[in-house]
Amino acid sequence: FFQKALTAIQNWFTLFGWSNGPNPISIPYSLRRNVCKMTCSQENVFKQNFDKDTKTVFDMLFHLSGQLIPGVKSSRSLPLDPVERMLQLHWHHTTLLAFLKSQGASLAHVMPEFLFEPDDYKKWTELQAVVNVDEKNSDKFSNKHLFILEDNVYEAISKRAWTDVLLQVYKVFVLPRVSSQNTTDLFNLENVQNMPRINTEPLSSNIYSPYERIVLTWLNKHYENNRKTVWKNAQKGEVPLKRWIVNFDRDLLDGLVLAAQMATYCPYLIATHFVRMYTMPRTPAQFLHNCLILVDAMHAVSLTMDIKV
């Protein structure tokens, strides 16, 4: 599941996260590497080539948010001294995380050093070990602990940290573009008036943001409005049951909800694809069958983005 989430977010940011078109990224490798390339050079040619060809997470955030990270210099230069460079990187990452948290990102579990290259992380732990020894010598009551991660464990943690950073960037800078002005009109149709409402007030959920709940409202509206139309000629004449869609995982597993959304905008896919779906799926094979048809329908309208079951 985590690998699929990583691939999805990697594909989205590759295509839409940058100005001037797609920019391939690899989580966490290219993100860590490009930030670490922000090193001072006395050669103007190097600086020009770097500014032209290399994009960092700071460029991505400026494109998506229209805001510069407070305190991070636009010159994008780091000291040549390895220790000073590592400390400056740590400050950059600390500032980055603080900026995202101030925008509503949930990143309390991500430490700045988790965004380092492995070599910089080793330098960081070595420096912290020295600091801890000095503090213990000066204060016998000091009780600070330093956790040093093994190489393979650090890679897994760093990959997860960068993935979570990008997911939160999407949450705070992309999802808010969902318009809420027409949400009161989504349930005006007669066949959905009696359905429960998804409360979009900011404090009504500690799981989903208001914008995510607007998307849930949109899913409920189109599913209930289309289920009897899309599958009126389904095999055995079984129309999918009414449901209240309250999450983005379990309620979408059988493919029917997403098919109903697509049918709203591409009704010509009903006869060629969606009528072949199981309307009362019960087995994993039937769930897979529905999802294969849904993916095939997405490919038919060029909604590919490397979508796979």
PDB file of C-alpha atoms in Angstrom:
ATOM      1  CA  PHE A   1       0.000   0.000   0.000  1.00  0.00           C
ATOM      2  CA  PHE A   2       2.782   2.406   0.918  1.00  0.00           C
ATOM      3  CA  GLN A   3       4.624   1.720  -2.341  1.00  0.00           C
ATOM      4  CA  LYS A   4       1.454   2.407  -4.348  1.00  0.00           C
ATOM      5  CA  ALA A   5       0.922   5.673  -2.472  1.00  0.00           C
ATOM      6  CA  LEU A   6       4.548   6.647  -3.111  1.00  0.00           C
ATOM      7  CA  THR A   7       4.220   5.886  -6.830  1.00  0.00           C
ATOM      8  CA  ALA A   8       0.989   7.864  -7.130  1.00  0.00           C
ATOM      9  CA  ILE A   9       2.352  10.965  -5.411  1.00  0.00           C
ATOM     10  CA  GLN A  10       5.627  10.680  -7.343  1.00  0.00           C
ATOM     11  CA  ASN A  11       3.728  10.613 -10.645  1.00  0.00           C
ATOM     12  CA  TRP A  12       1.534  13.576  -9.685  1.00  0.00           C
ATOM     13  CA  PHE A  13       4.410  15.817  -8.620  1.00  0.00           C
ATOM     14  CA  THR A  14       6.418  14.809 -11.693  1.00  0.00           C
ATOM     15  CA  LEU A  15       3.601  16.008 -13.946  1.00  0.00           C
ATOM     16  CA  PHE A  16       2.074  18.932 -12.062  1.00  0.00           C
ATOM     17  CA  GLY A  17       4.438  20.018  -9.290  1.00  0.00           C
ATOM     18  CA  TRP A  18       6.687  22.290 -11.316  1.00  0.00           C
ATOM     19  CA  SER A  19       6.617  25.365 -13.461  1.00  0.00           C
ATOM     20  CA  ASN A  20       7.504  24.991 -17.142  1.00  0.00           C
ATOM     21  CA  GLY A  21       6.145  21.465 -17.471  1.00  0.00           C
ATOM     22  CA  PRO A  22       6.947  17.997 -16.091  1.00  0.00           C
ATOM     23  CA  ASN A  23      10.091  17.388 -14.061  1.00  0.00           C
ATOM     24  CA  PRO A  24      10.819  13.721 -13.237  1.00  0.00           C
ATOM     25  CA  ILE A  25      11.439  13.034  -9.552  1.00  0.00           C
ATOM     26  CA  SER A  26      12.403   9.962  -7.582  1.00  0.00           C
ATOM     27  CA  ILE A  27      11.424   9.821  -3.897  1.00  0.00           C
ATOM     28  CA  PRO A  28      13.556  10.451  -1.916  1.00  0.00           C
ATOM     29  CA  TYR A  29      16.669  10.374  -4.069  1.00  0.00           C
ATOM     30  CA  SER A  30      16.277  13.289  -6.488  1.00  0.00           C
ATOM     31  CA  LEU A  31      14.665  15.531  -3.848  1.00  0.00           C
ATOM     32  CA  ARG A  32      17.520  14.981  -1.389  1.00  0.00           C
ATOM     33  CA  ARG A  33      20.191  15.158  -4.064  1.00  0.00           C
ATOM     34  CA  ASN A  34      18.993  18.395  -5.661  1.00  0.00           C
ATOM     35  CA  VAL A  35      18.758  20.200  -2.318  1.00  0.00           C
ATOM     36  CA  CYS A  36      22.262  19.041  -1.465  1.00  0.00           C
ATOM     37  CA  LYS A  37      23.573  20.366  -4.796  1.00  0.00           C
ATOM     38  CA  MET A  38      22.878  23.875  -3.519  1.00  0.00           C
ATOM     39  CA  THR A  39      26.605  24.191  -2.827  1.00  0.00           C
ATOM     40  CA  CYS A  40      28.714  27.307  -3.317  1.00  0.00           C
ATOM     41  CA  SER A  41      30.934  27.329  -6.378  1.00  0.00           C
ATOM     42  CA  GLN A  42      33.378  29.919  -7.601  1.00  0.00           C
ATOM     43  CA  GLU A  43      32.616  28.948 -11.196  1.00  0.00           C
ATOM     44  CA  ASN A  44      29.819  31.014 -12.711  1.00  0.00           C
ATOM     45  CA  VAL A  45      29.236  28.342 -15.339  1.00  0.00           C
ATOM     46  CA  PHE A  46      28.343  25.809 -12.643  1.00  0.00           C
ATOM     47  CA  LYS A  47      25.911  28.246 -11.040  1.00  0.00           C
ATOM     48  CA  GLN A  48      24.250  29.029 -14.366  1.00  0.00           C
ATOM     49  CA  ASN A  49      23.853  25.361 -15.279  1.00  0.00           C
ATOM     50  CA  PHE A  50      22.535  24.504 -11.849  1.00  0.00           C
ATOM     51  CA  ASP A  51      19.955  27.299 -11.890  1.00  0.00           C
ATOM     52  CA  LYS A  52      18.823  26.273 -15.356  1.00  0.00           C
ATOM     53  CA  ASP A  53      18.625  22.492 -15.043  1.00  0.00           C
ATOM     54  CA  THR A  54      18.173  21.648 -11.370  1.00  0.00           C
ATOM     55  CA  LYS A  55      14.952  22.218  -9.467  1.00  0.00           C
ATOM     56  CA  THR A  56      14.539  21.742  -5.745  1.00  0.00           C
ATOM     57  CA  VAL A  57      11.631  21.230  -3.382  1.00  0.00           C
ATOM     58  CA  PHE A  58      11.787  24.986  -2.697  1.00  0.00           C
ATOM     59  CA  ASP A  59      11.084  25.690  -6.387  1.00  0.00           C
ATOM     60  CA  MET A  60       8.179  23.258  -6.239  1.00  0.00           C
ATOM     61  CA  LEU A  61       6.687  24.944  -3.171  1.00  0.00           C
ATOM     62  CA  PHE A  62       6.987  28.377  -4.765  1.00  0.00           C
ATOM     63  CA  HIS A  63       5.168  27.099  -7.862  1.00  0.00           C
ATOM     64  CA  LEU A  64       2.340  25.457  -5.886  1.00  0.00           C
ATOM     65  CA  SER A  65       1.905  28.049  -3.142  1.00  0.00           C
ATOM     66  CA  GLY A  66       3.186  31.275  -4.665  1.00  0.00           C
ATOM     67  CA  GLN A  67       5.170  31.832  -1.461  1.00  0.00           C
ATOM     68  CA  LEU A  68       8.886  31.839  -0.729  1.00  0.00           C
ATOM     69  CA  ILE A  69      10.077  29.898   2.305  1.00  0.00           C
ATOM     70  CA  PRO A  70      10.813  32.587   4.922  1.00  0.00           C
ATOM     71  CA  GLY A  71      14.536  32.953   5.527  1.00  0.00           C
ATOM     72  CA  VAL A  72      15.742  30.607   2.778  1.00  0.00           C
ATOM     73  CA  LYS A  73      17.988  32.645   0.499  1.00  0.00           C
ATOM     74  CA  SER A  74      17.088  32.781  -3.156  1.00  0.00           C
ATOM     75  CA  SER A  75      20.794  32.377  -4.018  1.00  0.00           C
ATOM     76  CA  ARG A  76      20.457  28.721  -3.002  1.00  0.00           C
ATOM     77  CA  SER A  77      24.058  28.475  -1.843  1.00  0.00           C
ATOM     78  CA  LEU A  78      25.491  26.298   0.910  1.00  0.00           C
ATOM     79  CA  PRO A  79      28.881  26.448   2.626  1.00  0.00           C
ATOM     80  CA  LEU A  80      31.658  24.254   1.232  1.00  0.00           C
ATOM     81  CA  ASP A  81      32.709  23.069   4.696  1.00  0.00           C
ATOM     82  CA  PRO A  82      30.956  19.697   5.255  1.00  0.00           C
ATOM     83  CA  VAL A  83      29.884  20.406   8.833  1.00  0.00           C
ATOM     84  CA  GLU A  84      28.699  23.953   8.151  1.00  0.00           C
ATOM     85  CA  ARG A  85      26.937  22.707   5.038  1.00  0.00           C
ATOM     86  CA  MET A  86      25.160  19.984   7.023  1.00  0.00           C
ATOM     87  CA  LEU A  87      24.080  22.461   9.698  1.00  0.00           C
ATOM     88  CA  GLN A  88      22.787  24.852   7.042  1.00  0.00           C
ATOM     89  CA  LEU A  89      20.857  21.994   5.420  1.00  0.00           C
ATOM     90  CA  HIS A  90      19.336  21.106   8.782  1.00  0.00           C
ATOM     91  CA  TRP A  91      18.233  24.694   9.216  1.00  0.00           C
ATOM     92  CA  HIS A  92      16.741  24.709   5.687  1.00  0.00           C
ATOM     93  CA  HIS A  93      14.753  21.543   6.404  1.00  0.00           C
ATOM     94  CA  THR A  94      13.659  22.853   9.813  1.00  0.00           C
ATOM     95  CA  THR A  95      12.399  26.032   8.157  1.00  0.00           C
ATOM     96  CA  LEU A  96      10.675  24.024   5.425  1.00  0.00           C
ATOM     97  CA  LEU A  97       8.810  21.866   7.948  1.00  0.00           C
ATOM     98  CA  ALA A  98       7.880  24.885  10.075  1.00  0.00           C
ATOM     99  CA  PHE A  99       6.499  26.652   7.000  1.00  0.00           C
ATOM    100  CA  LEU A 100       4.377  23.642   6.006  1.00  0.00           C
ATOM    101  CA  LYS A 101       3.078  23.194   9.575  1.00  0.00           C
ATOM    102  CA  SER A 102       2.072  26.866   9.639  1.00  0.00           C
ATOM    103  CA  GLN A 103      -0.056  26.161   6.553  1.00  0.00           C
ATOM    104  CA  GLY A 104      -1.842  23.249   8.253  1.00  0.00           C
ATOM    105  CA  ALA A 105       0.400  20.297   7.392  1.00  0.00           C
ATOM    106  CA  SER A 106       0.535  17.370   9.842  1.00  0.00           C
ATOM    107  CA  LEU A 107       4.255  16.627  10.039  1.00  0.00           C
ATOM    108  CA  ALA A 108       5.008  16.293  13.752  1.00  0.00           C
ATOM    109  CA  HIS A 109       6.565  12.857  13.083  1.00  0.00           C
ATOM    110  CA  VAL A 110       9.068  14.133  10.483  1.00  0.00           C
ATOM    111  CA  MET A 111      12.406  15.325  11.815  1.00  0.00           C
ATOM    112  CA  PRO A 112      14.593  17.627   9.675  1.00  0.00           C
ATOM    113  CA  GLU A 113      17.446  15.093   9.651  1.00  0.00           C
ATOM    114  CA  PHE A 114      15.146  12.492   8.040  1.00  0.00           C
ATOM    115  CA  LEU A 115      15.312  14.601   4.863  1.00  0.00           C
ATOM    116  CA  PHE A 116      19.117  14.363   4.647  1.00  0.00           C
ATOM    117  CA  GLU A 117      21.276  12.362   2.308  1.00  0.00           C
ATOM    118  CA  PRO A 118      22.629   9.316   4.221  1.00  0.00           C
ATOM    119  CA  ASP A 119      26.147  10.793   4.492  1.00  0.00           C
ATOM    120  CA  ASP A 120      24.794  14.031   5.930  1.00  0.00           C
ATOM    121  CA  TYR A 121      22.675  12.068   8.392  1.00  0.00           C
ATOM    122  CA  LYS A 122      25.814  10.267   9.613  1.00  0.00           C
ATOM    123  CA  LYS A 123      27.579  13.615  10.074  1.00  0.00           C
ATOM    124  CA  TRP A 124      24.545  14.879  11.965  1.00  0.00           C
ATOM    125  CA  THR A 125      24.477  11.927  14.382  1.00  0.00           C
ATOM    126  CA  GLU A 126      28.232  12.195  14.941  1.00  0.00           C
ATOM    127  CA  LEU A 127      27.908  15.889  15.745  1.00  0.00           C
ATOM    128  CA  GLN A 128      24.961  15.276  18.072  1.00  0.00           C
ATOM    129  CA  ALA A 129      26.894  12.515  19.856  1.00  0.00           C
ATOM    130  CA  VAL A 130      29.716  14.974  20.574  1.00  0.00           C
ATOM    131  CA  VAL A 131      27.242  17.595  21.797  1.00  0.00           C
ATOM    132  CA  ASN A 132      25.561  15.067  24.098  1.00  0.00           C
ATOM    133  CA  VAL A 133      28.887  14.039  25.617  1.00  0.00           C
ATOM    134  CA  ASP A 134      29.791  17.675  26.282  1.00  0.00           C
ATOM    135  CA  GLU A 135      26.402  18.333  27.877  1.00  0.00           C
ATOM    136  CA  LYS A 136      26.660  15.254  30.099  1.00  0.00           C
ATOM    137  CA  ASN A 137      30.104  16.342  31.258  1.00  0.00           C
ATOM    138  CA  SER A 138      28.779  19.771  32.163  1.00  0.00           C
ATOM    139  CA  ASP A 139      25.496  18.599  33.712  1.00  0.00           C
ATOM    140  CA  LYS A 140      25.345  15.329  35.601  1.00  0.00           C
ATOM    141  CA  PHE A 141      21.540  15.405  35.489  1.00  0.00           C
ATOM    142  CA  SER A 142      21.392  15.598  31.667  1.00  0.00           C
ATOM    143  CA  ASN A 143      19.257  12.768  30.268  1.00  0.00           C
ATOM    144  CA  LYS A 144      19.226  13.337  26.515  1.00  0.00           C
ATOM    145  CA  HIS A 145      19.141  10.284  24.273  1.00  0.00           C
ATOM    146  CA  LEU A 146      20.431  10.035  20.714  1.00  0.00           C
ATOM    147  CA  PHE A 147      18.851   7.435  18.441  1.00  0.00           C
ATOM    148  CA  ILE A 148      21.103   6.396  15.568  1.00  0.00           C
ATOM    149  CA  LEU A 149      19.377   4.574  12.715  1.00  0.00           C
ATOM    150  CA  GLU A 150      21.061   1.837  10.716  1.00  0.00           C
ATOM    151  CA  ASP A 151      21.618   2.570   7.024  1.00  0.00           C
ATOM    152  CA  ASN A 152      18.754   0.441   5.704  1.00  0.00           C
ATOM    153  CA  VAL A 153      16.387   1.698   8.401  1.00  0.00           C
ATOM    154  CA  TYR A 154      17.323   5.299   7.673  1.00  0.00           C
ATOM    155  CA  GLU A 155      16.593   4.851   3.958  1.00  0.00           C
ATOM    156  CA  ALA A 156      13.123   3.528   4.745  1.00  0.00           C
ATOM    157  CA  ILE A 157      12.453   6.359   7.214  1.00  0.00           C
ATOM    158  CA  SER A 158      13.739   8.996   4.793  1.00  0.00           C
ATOM    159  CA  LYS A 159      11.609   7.660   1.950  1.00  0.00           C
ATOM    160  CA  ARG A 160       8.531   7.712   4.174  1.00  0.00           C
ATOM    161  CA  ALA A 161       9.362  11.214   5.446  1.00  0.00           C
ATOM    162  CA  TRP A 162       9.698  12.688   1.953  1.00  0.00           C
ATOM    163  CA  THR A 163       6.494  10.946   0.838  1.00  0.00           C
ATOM    164  CA  ASP A 164       4.608  12.361   3.812  1.00  0.00           C
ATOM    165  CA  VAL A 165       6.006  15.840   3.125  1.00  0.00           C
ATOM    166  CA  LEU A 166       4.721  15.717  -0.460  1.00  0.00           C
ATOM    167  CA  LEU A 167       1.348  14.348   0.622  1.00  0.00           C
ATOM    168  CA  GLN A 168       0.981  17.215   3.074  1.00  0.00           C
ATOM    169  CA  VAL A 169       2.088  19.712   0.419  1.00  0.00           C
ATOM    170  CA  TYR A 170      -0.723  18.364  -1.758  1.00  0.00           C
ATOM    171  CA  LYS A 171      -3.172  18.647   1.129  1.00  0.00           C
ATOM    172  CA  VAL A 172      -2.400  22.257   2.053  1.00  0.00           C
ATOM    173  CA  PHE A 173      -1.672  23.771  -1.377  1.00  0.00           C
ATOM    174  CA  VAL A 174      -3.595  21.713  -3.972  1.00  0.00           C
ATOM    175  CA  LEU A 175      -6.761  20.445  -2.263  1.00  0.00           C
ATOM    176  CA  PRO A 176      -7.797  23.975  -1.158  1.00  0.00           C
ATOM    177  CA  ARG A 177      -8.340  24.760  -4.844  1.00  0.00           C
ATOM    178  CA  VAL A 178     -11.519  22.665  -4.600  1.00  0.00           C
ATOM    179  CA  SER A 179     -14.343  25.177  -4.670  1.00  0.00           C
ATOM    180  CA  SER A 180     -16.851  25.102  -1.818  1.00  0.00           C
ATOM    181  CA  GLN A 181     -19.230  27.720  -3.193  1.00  0.00           C
ATOM    182  CA  ASN A 182     -21.581  25.198  -4.800  1.00  0.00           C
ATOM    183  CA  THR A 183     -21.542  22.438  -2.180  1.00  0.00           C
ATOM    184  CA  THR A 184     -24.993  23.438  -0.941  1.00  0.00           C
ATOM    185  CA  ASP A 185     -26.339  22.771  -4.442  1.00  0.00           C
ATOM    186  CA  LEU A 186     -24.916  19.262  -4.723  1.00  0.00           C
ATOM    187  CA  PHE A 187     -27.926  17.686  -3.006  1.00  0.00           C
ATOM    188  CA  ASN A 188     -30.688  19.683  -4.693  1.00  0.00           C
ATOM    189  CA  LEU A 189     -31.646  16.778  -6.951  1.00  0.00           C
ATOM    190  CA  GLU A 190     -34.702  14.905  -5.738  1.00  0.00           C
ATOM    191  CA  ASN A 191     -33.062  11.475  -5.572  1.00  0.00           C
ATOM    192  CA  VAL A 192     -30.298  12.635  -3.211  1.00  0.00           C
ATOM    193  CA  GLN A 193     -32.199  15.007  -0.942  1.00  0.00           C
ATOM    194  CA  ASN A 194     -32.703  12.374   1.777  1.00  0.00           C
ATOM    195  CA  MET A 195     -29.056  11.319   1.958  1.00  0.00           C
ATOM    196  CA  PRO A 196     -26.949  12.236   5.020  1.00  0.00           C
ATOM    197  CA  ARG A 197     -24.734  15.262   4.519  1.00  0.00           C
ATOM    198  CA  ILE A 198     -20.946  15.428   4.842  1.00  0.00           C
ATOM    199  CA  ASN A 199     -20.214  18.307   7.213  1.00  0.00           C
ATOM    200  CA  THR A 200     -17.536  20.535   5.662  1.00  0.00           C
ATOM    201  CA  GLU A 201     -16.998  22.710   8.726  1.00  0.00           C
ATOM    202  CA  PRO A 202     -13.278  22.850   9.683  1.00  0.00           C
ATOM    203  CA  LEU A 203     -13.716  21.319  13.161  1.00  0.00           C
ATOM    204  CA  SER A 204     -16.202  18.600  12.236  1.00  0.00           C
ATOM    205  CA  SER A 205     -13.521  15.974  11.515  1.00  0.00           C
ATOM    206  CA  ASN A 206     -10.053  15.203  12.849  1.00  0.00           C
ATOM    207  CA  ILE A 207      -9.319  12.954   9.864  1.00  0.00           C
ATOM    208  CA  TYR A 208     -10.313  14.796   6.699  1.00  0.00           C
ATOM    209  CA  SER A 209      -9.832  18.457   5.810  1.00  0.00           C
ATOM    210  CA  PRO A 210     -12.819  20.562   4.665  1.00  0.00           C
ATOM    211  CA  TYR A 211     -11.638  20.193   1.065  1.00  0.00           C
ATOM    212  CA  GLU A 212     -11.449  16.414   1.324  1.00  0.00           C
ATOM    213  CA  ARG A 213     -14.986  16.414   2.700  1.00  0.00           C
ATOM    214  CA  ILE A 214     -16.109  18.496  -0.268  1.00  0.00           C
ATOM    215  CA  VAL A 215     -14.730  15.740  -2.507  1.00  0.00           C
ATOM    216  CA  LEU A 216     -16.636  13.149  -0.442  1.00  0.00           C
ATOM    217  CA  THR A 217     -19.803  15.199  -0.959  1.00  0.00           C
ATOM    218  CA  TRP A 218     -19.133  15.215  -4.700  1.00  0.00           C
ATOM    219  CA  LEU A 219     -18.640  11.421  -4.688  1.00  0.00           C
ATOM    220  CA  ASN A 220     -21.900  10.864  -2.797  1.00  0.00           C
ATOM    221  CA  LYS A 221     -23.866  13.120  -5.098  1.00  0.00           C
ATOM    222  CA  HIS A 222     -22.763  11.544  -8.369  1.00  0.00           C
ATOM    223  CA  TYR A 223     -22.922   7.965  -7.125  1.00  0.00           C
ATOM    224  CA  GLU A 224     -26.488   8.315  -5.870  1.00  0.00           C
ATOM    225  CA  ASN A 225     -27.537  10.275  -8.931  1.00  0.00           C
ATOM    226  CA  ASN A 226     -26.070   7.753 -11.401  1.00  0.00           C
ATOM    227  CA  ARG A 227     -26.257   4.279  -9.882  1.00  0.00           C
ATOM    228  CA  LYS A 228     -29.754   3.560 -11.245  1.00  0.00           C
ATOM    229  CA  THR A 229     -28.911   5.071 -14.623  1.00  0.00           C
ATOM    230  CA  VAL A 230     -25.512   3.533 -15.266  1.00  0.00           C
ATOM    231  CA  TRP A 231     -26.533   0.033 -14.241  1.00  0.00           C
ATOM    232  CA  LYS A 232     -30.213  -0.026 -15.220  1.00  0.00           C
ATOM    233  CA  ASN A 233     -29.343  -2.668 -17.849  1.00  0.00           C
ATOM    234  CA  ALA A 234     -26.810  -4.497 -15.706  1.00  0.00           C
ATOM    235  CA  GLN A 235     -26.547  -8.266 -15.680  1.00  0.00           C
ATOM    236  CA  LYS A 236     -29.324  -9.841 -13.559  1.00  0.00           C
ATOM    237  CA  GLY A 237     -30.902  -6.399 -13.318  1.00  0.00           C
ATOM    238  CA  GLU A 238     -29.198  -5.682 -10.003  1.00  0.00           C
ATOM    239  CA  VAL A 239     -28.758  -1.989  -9.286  1.00  0.00           C
ATOM    240  CA  PRO A 240     -25.961  -1.171  -6.787  1.00  0.00           C
ATOM    241  CA  LEU A 241     -27.218  -0.485  -3.306  1.00  0.00           C
ATOM    242  CA  LYS A 242     -27.474   3.016  -1.882  1.00  0.00           C
ATOM    243  CA  ARG A 243     -24.465   3.855   0.263  1.00  0.00           C
ATOM    244  CA  TRP A 244     -23.025   6.717   2.268  1.00  0.00           C
ATOM    245  CA  ILE A 245     -19.434   7.326   1.136  1.00  0.00           C
ATOM    246  CA  VAL A 246     -17.375   8.514   4.093  1.00  0.00           C
ATOM    247  CA  ASN A 247     -13.780   7.499   3.241  1.00  0.00           C
ATOM    248  CA  PHE A 248     -11.411   7.233   0.312  1.00  0.00           C
ATOM    249  CA  ASP A 249     -10.320   3.620   0.710  1.00  0.00           C
ATOM    250  CA  ARG A 250     -12.914   1.040   1.727  1.00  0.00           C
ATOM    251  CA  ASP A 251     -15.885   2.779   0.105  1.00  0.00           C
ATOM    252  CA  LEU A 252     -14.096   2.943  -3.259  1.00  0.00           C
ATOM    253  CA  LEU A 253     -12.688  -0.596  -3.351  1.00  0.00           C
ATOM    254  CA  ASP A 254     -15.277  -2.126  -5.690  1.00  0.00           C
ATOM    255  CA  GLY A 255     -14.838   0.530  -8.416  1.00  0.00           C
ATOM    256  CA  LEU A 256     -18.561   1.369  -8.613  1.00  0.00           C
ATOM    257  CA  VAL A 257     -18.303   4.799  -6.985  1.00  0.00           C
ATOM    258  CA  LEU A 258     -15.499   5.944  -9.271  1.00  0.00           C
ATOM    259  CA  ALA A 259     -17.295   4.510 -12.298  1.00  0.00           C
ATOM    260  CA  ALA A 260     -20.351   6.582 -11.382  1.00  0.00           C
ATOM    261  CA  GLN A 261     -18.175   9.710 -11.303  1.00  0.00           C
ATOM    262  CA  MET A 262     -16.716   8.963 -14.734  1.00  0.00           C
ATOM    263  CA  ALA A 263     -20.165   8.245 -16.136  1.00  0.00           C
ATOM    264  CA  THR A 264     -21.213  11.800 -15.194  1.00  0.00           C
ATOM    265  CA  TYR A 265     -18.618  13.306 -17.526  1.00  0.00           C
ATOM    266  CA  CYS A 266     -18.181  10.459 -20.032  1.00  0.00           C
ATOM    267  CA  PRO A 267     -21.612   8.813 -20.388  1.00  0.00           C
ATOM    268  CA  TYR A 268     -20.514   7.041 -23.574  1.00  0.00           C
ATOM    269  CA  LEU A 269     -18.395   4.739 -21.372  1.00  0.00           C
ATOM    270  CA  ILE A 270     -21.523   3.225 -19.818  1.00  0.00           C
ATOM    271  CA  ALA A 271     -22.394   0.976 -22.758  1.00  0.00           C
ATOM    272  CA  THR A 272     -18.802   0.058 -23.603  1.00  0.00           C
ATOM    273  CA  HIS A 273     -17.436  -0.503 -20.110  1.00  0.00           C
ATOM    274  CA  PHE A 274     -19.502   0.020 -16.981  1.00  0.00           C
ATOM    275  CA  VAL A 275     -22.431  -2.272 -17.808  1.00  0.00           C
ATOM    276  CA  ARG A 276     -19.982  -5.181 -17.577  1.00  0.00           C
ATOM    277  CA  MET A 277     -19.180  -4.486 -13.920  1.00  0.00           C
ATOM    278  CA  TYR A 278     -20.455  -6.571 -11.027  1.00  0.00           C
ATOM    279  CA  THR A 279     -23.068  -4.456  -9.263  1.00  0.00           C
ATOM    280  CA  MET A 280     -23.021  -6.629  -6.121  1.00  0.00           C
ATOM    281  CA  PRO A 281     -19.363  -7.720  -5.905  1.00  0.00           C
ATOM    282  CA  ARG A 282     -18.592 -10.120  -3.087  1.00  0.00           C
ATOM    283  CA  THR A 283     -15.323 -11.872  -3.905  1.00  0.00           C
ATOM    284  CA  PRO A 284     -11.798 -10.505  -4.489  1.00  0.00           C
ATOM    285  CA  ALA A 285     -12.014 -11.714  -8.093  1.00  0.00           C
ATOM    286  CA  GLN A 286     -15.159  -9.663  -8.679  1.00  0.00           C
ATOM    287  CA  PHE A 287     -13.568  -6.583  -7.096  1.00  0.00           C
ATOM    288  CA  LEU A 288     -10.552  -7.051  -9.369  1.00  0.00           C
ATOM    289  CA  HIS A 289     -12.821  -7.469 -12.404  1.00  0.00           C
ATOM    290  CA  ASN A 290     -14.521  -4.146 -11.680  1.00  0.00           C
ATOM    291  CA  CYS A 291     -11.234  -2.337 -11.140  1.00  0.00           C
ATOM    292  CA  LEU A 292      -9.778  -3.691 -14.385  1.00  0.00           C
ATOM    293  CA  ILE A 293     -12.799  -2.331 -16.269  1.00  0.00           C
ATOM    294  CA  LEU A 294     -12.419   1.025 -14.496  1.00  0.00           C
ATOM    295  CA  VAL A 295      -8.732   1.262 -15.410  1.00  0.00           C
ATOM    296  CA  ASP A 296      -9.542   0.295 -19.006  1.00  0.00           C
ATOM    297  CA  ALA A 297     -12.136   3.090 -19.101  1.00  0.00           C
ATOM    298  CA  MET A 298      -9.564   5.581 -17.823  1.00  0.00           C
ATOM    299  CA  HIS A 299      -7.145   4.522 -20.534  1.00  0.00           C
ATOM    300  CA  ALA A 300      -9.921   4.909 -23.133  1.00  0.00           C
ATOM    301  CA  VAL A 301     -10.213   8.623 -22.287  1.00  0.00           C
ATOM    302  CA  SER A 302      -6.434   9.055 -21.860  1.00  0.00           C
ATOM    303  CA  LEU A 303      -6.546   9.368 -18.038  1.00  0.00           C
ATOM    304  CA  THR A 304      -3.476   7.187 -17.839  1.00  0.00           C
ATOM    305  CA  MET A 305      -0.843   8.680 -15.481  1.00  0.00           C
ATOM    306  CA  ASP A 306       0.496   5.110 -15.243  1.00  0.00           C
ATOM    307  CA  ILE A 307      -2.715   3.964 -13.491  1.00  0.00           C
ATOM    308  CA  LYS A 308      -2.630   0.274 -12.640  1.00  0.00           C
ATOM    309  CA  VAL A 309      -4.701  -2.119 -10.537  1.00  0.00           C
TER     310      VAL A 309
END
